[in-house]
XYZ file of C-alpha atoms in Angstrom:
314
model
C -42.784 4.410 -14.115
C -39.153 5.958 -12.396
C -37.029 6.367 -14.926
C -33.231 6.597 -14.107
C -30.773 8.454 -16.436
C -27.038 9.127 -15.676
C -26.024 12.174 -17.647
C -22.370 13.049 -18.909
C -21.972 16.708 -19.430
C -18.980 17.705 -22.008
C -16.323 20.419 -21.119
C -18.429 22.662 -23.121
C -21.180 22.762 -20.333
C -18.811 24.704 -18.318
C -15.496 26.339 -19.439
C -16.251 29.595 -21.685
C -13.642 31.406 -23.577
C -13.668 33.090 -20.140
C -11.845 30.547 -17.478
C -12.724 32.891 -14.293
C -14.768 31.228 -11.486
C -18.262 33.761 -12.152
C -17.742 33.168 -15.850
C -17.739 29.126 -15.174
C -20.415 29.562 -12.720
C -22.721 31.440 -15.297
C -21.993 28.622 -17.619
C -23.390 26.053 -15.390
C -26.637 27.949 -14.548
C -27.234 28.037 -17.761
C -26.670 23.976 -18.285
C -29.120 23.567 -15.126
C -31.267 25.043 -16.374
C -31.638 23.200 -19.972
C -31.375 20.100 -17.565
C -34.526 20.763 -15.537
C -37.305 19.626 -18.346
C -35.647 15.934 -17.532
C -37.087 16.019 -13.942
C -39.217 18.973 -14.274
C -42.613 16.817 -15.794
C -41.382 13.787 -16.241
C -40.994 10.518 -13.375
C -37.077 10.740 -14.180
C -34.253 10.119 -11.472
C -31.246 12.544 -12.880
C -27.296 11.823 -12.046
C -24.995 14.185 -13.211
C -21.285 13.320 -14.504
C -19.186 15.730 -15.826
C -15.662 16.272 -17.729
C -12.568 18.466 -15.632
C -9.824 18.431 -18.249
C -9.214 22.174 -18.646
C -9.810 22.927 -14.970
C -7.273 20.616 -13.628
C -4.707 21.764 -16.134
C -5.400 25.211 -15.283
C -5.472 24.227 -11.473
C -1.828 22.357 -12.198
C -0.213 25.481 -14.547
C -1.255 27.780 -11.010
C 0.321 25.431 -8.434
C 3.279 25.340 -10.640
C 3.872 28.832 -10.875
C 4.121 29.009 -7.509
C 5.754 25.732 -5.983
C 7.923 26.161 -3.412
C 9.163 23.539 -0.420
C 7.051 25.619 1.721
C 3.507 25.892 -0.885
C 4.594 22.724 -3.102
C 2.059 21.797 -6.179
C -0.300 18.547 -5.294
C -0.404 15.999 -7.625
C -2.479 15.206 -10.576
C -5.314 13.082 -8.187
C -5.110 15.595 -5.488
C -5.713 18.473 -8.363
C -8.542 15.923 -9.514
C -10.191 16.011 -6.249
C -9.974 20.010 -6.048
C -11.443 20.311 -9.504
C -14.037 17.864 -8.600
C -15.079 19.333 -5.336
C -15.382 22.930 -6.854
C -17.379 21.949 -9.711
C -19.663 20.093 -7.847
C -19.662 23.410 -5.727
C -20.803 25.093 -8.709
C -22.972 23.129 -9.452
C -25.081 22.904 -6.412
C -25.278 26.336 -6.822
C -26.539 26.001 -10.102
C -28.682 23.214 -9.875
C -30.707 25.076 -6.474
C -31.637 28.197 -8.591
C -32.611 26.620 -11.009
C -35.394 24.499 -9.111
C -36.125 27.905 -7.145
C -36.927 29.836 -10.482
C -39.250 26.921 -12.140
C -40.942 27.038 -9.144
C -40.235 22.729 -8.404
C -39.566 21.457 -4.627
C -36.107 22.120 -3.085
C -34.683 18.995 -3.304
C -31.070 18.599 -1.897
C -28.606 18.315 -4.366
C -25.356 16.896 -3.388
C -22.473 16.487 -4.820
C -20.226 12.759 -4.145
C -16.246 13.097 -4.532
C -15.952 9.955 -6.153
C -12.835 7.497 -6.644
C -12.395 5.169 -9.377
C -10.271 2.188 -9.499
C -8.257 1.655 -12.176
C -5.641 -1.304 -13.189
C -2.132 -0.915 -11.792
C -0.748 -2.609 -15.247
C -3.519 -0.456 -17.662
C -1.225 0.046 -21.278
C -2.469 3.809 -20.614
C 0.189 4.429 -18.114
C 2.721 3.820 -20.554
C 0.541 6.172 -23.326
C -0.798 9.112 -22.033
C -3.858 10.530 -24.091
C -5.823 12.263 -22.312
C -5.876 16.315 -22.882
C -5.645 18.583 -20.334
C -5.380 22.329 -19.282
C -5.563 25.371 -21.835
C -4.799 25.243 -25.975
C -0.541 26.242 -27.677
C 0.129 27.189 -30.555
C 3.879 25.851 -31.488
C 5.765 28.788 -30.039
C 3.381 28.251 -26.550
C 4.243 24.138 -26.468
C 8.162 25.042 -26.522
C 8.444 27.334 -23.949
C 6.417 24.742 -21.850
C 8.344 22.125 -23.361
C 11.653 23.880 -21.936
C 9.806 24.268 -18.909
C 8.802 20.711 -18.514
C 10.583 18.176 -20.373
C 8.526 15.339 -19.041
C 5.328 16.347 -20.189
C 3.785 15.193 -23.439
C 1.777 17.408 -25.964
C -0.308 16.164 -28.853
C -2.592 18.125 -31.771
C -6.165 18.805 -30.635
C -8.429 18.783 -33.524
C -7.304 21.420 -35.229
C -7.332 23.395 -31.943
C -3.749 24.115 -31.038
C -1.593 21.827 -28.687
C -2.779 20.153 -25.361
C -0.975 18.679 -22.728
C -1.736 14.684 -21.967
C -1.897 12.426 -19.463
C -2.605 8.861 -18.945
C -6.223 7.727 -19.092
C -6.939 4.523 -17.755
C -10.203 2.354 -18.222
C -12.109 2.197 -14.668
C -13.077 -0.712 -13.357
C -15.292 0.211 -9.811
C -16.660 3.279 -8.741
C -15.956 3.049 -5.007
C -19.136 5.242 -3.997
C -21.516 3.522 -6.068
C -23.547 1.272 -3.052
C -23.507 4.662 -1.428
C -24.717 6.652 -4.571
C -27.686 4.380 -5.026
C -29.766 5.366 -1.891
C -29.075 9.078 -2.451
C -30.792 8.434 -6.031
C -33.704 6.521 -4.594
C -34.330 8.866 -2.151
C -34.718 11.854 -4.880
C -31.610 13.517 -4.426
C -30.750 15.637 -7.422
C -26.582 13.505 -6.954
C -23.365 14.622 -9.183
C -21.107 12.136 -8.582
C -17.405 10.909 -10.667
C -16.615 14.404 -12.006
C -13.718 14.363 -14.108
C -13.820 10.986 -14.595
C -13.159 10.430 -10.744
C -10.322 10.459 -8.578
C -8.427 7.743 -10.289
C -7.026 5.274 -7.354
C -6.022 1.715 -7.586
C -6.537 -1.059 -5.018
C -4.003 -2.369 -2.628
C -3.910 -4.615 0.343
C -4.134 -1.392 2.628
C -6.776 0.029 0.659
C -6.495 2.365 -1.922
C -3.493 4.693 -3.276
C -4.196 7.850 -6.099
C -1.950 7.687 -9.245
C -1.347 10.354 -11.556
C -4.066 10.154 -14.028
C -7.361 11.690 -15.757
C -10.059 9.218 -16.430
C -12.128 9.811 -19.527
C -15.051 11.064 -17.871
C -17.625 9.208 -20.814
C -16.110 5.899 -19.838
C -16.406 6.641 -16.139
C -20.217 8.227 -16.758
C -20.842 4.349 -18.480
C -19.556 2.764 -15.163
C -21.900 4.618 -13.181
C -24.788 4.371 -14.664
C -24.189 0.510 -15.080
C -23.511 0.340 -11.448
C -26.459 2.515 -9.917
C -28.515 0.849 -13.043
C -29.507 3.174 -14.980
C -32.324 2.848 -17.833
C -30.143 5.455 -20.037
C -26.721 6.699 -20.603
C -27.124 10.166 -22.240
C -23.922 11.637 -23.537
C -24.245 15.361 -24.224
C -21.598 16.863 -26.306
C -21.842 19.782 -29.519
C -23.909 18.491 -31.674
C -27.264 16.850 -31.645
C -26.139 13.484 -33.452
C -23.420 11.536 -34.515
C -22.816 11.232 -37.751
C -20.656 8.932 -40.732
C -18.746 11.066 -43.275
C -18.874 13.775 -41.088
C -18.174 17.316 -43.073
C -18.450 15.204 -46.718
C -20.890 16.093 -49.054
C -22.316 12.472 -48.380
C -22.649 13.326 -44.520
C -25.583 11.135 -43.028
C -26.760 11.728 -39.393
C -27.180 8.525 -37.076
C -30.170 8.083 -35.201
C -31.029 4.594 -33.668
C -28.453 2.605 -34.690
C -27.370 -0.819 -33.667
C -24.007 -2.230 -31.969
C -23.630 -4.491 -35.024
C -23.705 -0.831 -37.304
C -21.691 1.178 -34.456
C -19.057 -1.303 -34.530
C -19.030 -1.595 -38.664
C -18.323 2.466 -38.478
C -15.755 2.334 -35.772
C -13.891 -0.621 -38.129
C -14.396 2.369 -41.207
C -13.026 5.056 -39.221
C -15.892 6.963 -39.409
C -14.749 8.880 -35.707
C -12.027 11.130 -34.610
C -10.060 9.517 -31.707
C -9.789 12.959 -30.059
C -13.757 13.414 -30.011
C -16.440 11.427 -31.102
C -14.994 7.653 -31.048
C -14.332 7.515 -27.189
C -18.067 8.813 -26.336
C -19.663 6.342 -29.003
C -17.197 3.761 -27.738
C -18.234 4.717 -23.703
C -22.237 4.750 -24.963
C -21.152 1.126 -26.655
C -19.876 -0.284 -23.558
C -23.046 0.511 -21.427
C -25.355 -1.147 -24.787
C -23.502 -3.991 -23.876
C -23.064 -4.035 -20.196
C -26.572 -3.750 -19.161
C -28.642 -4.230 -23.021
C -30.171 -0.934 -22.057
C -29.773 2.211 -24.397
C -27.598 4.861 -24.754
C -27.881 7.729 -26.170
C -25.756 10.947 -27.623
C -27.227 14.546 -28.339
C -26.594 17.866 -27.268
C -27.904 19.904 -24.433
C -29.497 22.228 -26.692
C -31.859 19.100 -27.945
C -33.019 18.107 -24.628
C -36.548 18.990 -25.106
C -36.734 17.105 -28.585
C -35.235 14.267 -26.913
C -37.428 14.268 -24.397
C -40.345 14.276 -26.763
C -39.712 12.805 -29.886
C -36.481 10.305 -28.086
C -34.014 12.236 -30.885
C -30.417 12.222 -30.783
C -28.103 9.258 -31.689
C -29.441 5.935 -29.625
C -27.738 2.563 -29.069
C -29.574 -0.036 -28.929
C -28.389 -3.564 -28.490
């Protein structure tokens, strides 16, 4: 039996300490290739999502530093849609070698610039959280600061200082009827990268806003929409876990959404991190009653074999 799995690739899977186009490149063949033992003996249909916070903060810092009437910056959708269409690029790229060198059928793999409505009145407008573009340290976020008065910086996990913007909720991915054929017809598809191009509906159609959608939520969306038999979140570390970093630390493995939402109430996640992918992987659970699950790419195989990771089960 076809199985159909929508995975969500973190910003790990692609941005290096490196942020040149080769070095992103390289990152992504290697992420291909721990991807291929999904499809490579097993009767699984694979969609790709993936995260574009630092490159369309990057993308944004470059326009800016050279806006001019004549070459003015785009805004934040347009410099969604860039991002989107040259990761997708990428990973094409990535995706064809890596069939070619384990020796599987040349299947086309395409890549769908995706738009996702959001709500005109979402509260996010009005609280932007979503980070974006490279790391400050305190001296970095007041020159940019001085530079840009309207933008809004928040601490990053101990990281340094990152810019954010709003992050609404989506509601419709307005490619899915069109993704689902592409799937069926055993195209390796990436489709809603970065979260997709947020938009939101009017009488004439549809109009971008300036936004980042969190691409987890937007990776739950899809796979609810092109129905999906798994959500698999990849992110750094093979589980979640309660008391993370406390000598009492305890790893989750199948877990319920009466336990998830008994942690959430504890505070067992970070906002910044783990509690929007175990709240995305929650909202599929409940959506569709099918699993979700939350591992790393470098546990693939296991949880391919021995179904290990962190899964949600209704």
């Amino acid at each position: 039996m076809v199985r159909r799995i929508v995975v969500a690739l973190g910003g790990n899977a692609i941005l290096t300490d490196d942020p040149t186009a080769k070095a992103q490149e390289i990152a992504l063949e290697t992420t291909a290739e721990q991807l291929i033992p999904l499809i490579k003996d097993n009767d699984v249909e694979m969609v790709v999502t993936h995260g574009n916070g630092p490159q369309v903060g990057n993308l944004l810092l470059q326009q800016l530093a050279s806006d001019s009437p004549k070459n003015p910056a785009m805004p934040l959708d347009t410099a969604v849609a860039m991002t989107q269409g040259q990761i997708g690029f990428w990973m094409g790229q990535a995706f064809t070698r890596a069939l070619l060198k384990n020796n599987m059928e040349r299947v086309p793999v395409i890549s769908v610039v995706t738009r996702t409505v959001v709500a005109a009145d979402d509260p996010a407008f009005e609280k932007p959280t979503k980070p974006i573009g490279p790391f400050y340290d305190e001296a970095g976020v007041a020159e940019m600061k001085a530079q840009y008065p309207d933008w809004v910086f928040v601490e990053d996990s101990g990281r340094g200082y990152r810019r954010v913007v709003p992050s609404p909720k989506p509601t419709r991915i307005v490619e899915a009827a069109a993704i689902k054929p592409l799937i069926s017809s055993s195209v390796l598809v990436t489709v809603s990268g970065g979260g997709g191009i947020p938009v939101i509906e009017t009488p004439s159609g549809y109009e971008g806003v300036e936004a980042v959608i969190d691409k987890d939520f937007s990776a739950a969306k899809v796979a609810e929409l092109v129905e999906a038999d798994n959500l698999l979140i990849l992110t750094a570390v093979d589980n979640v876990f309660v008391n993370f970093n406390k000598p009492n630390q305890k790893k989750l493995e199948t877990v319920t959404m009466a336990e998830m939402r008994s942690f959430i109430e504890e505070g067992q996640f970070a906002a910044g991190s783990m509690l929007p992918k175990v709240q995305a992987a929650m909202e599929f659970v409940a959506r569709t009653s099918r699993p979700a699950t939350i591992t790393s790419l470098e546990n693939l195989e296991d949880f391919l074999t021995n179904d290990s990771g962190t899964k949600i089960i209704p």
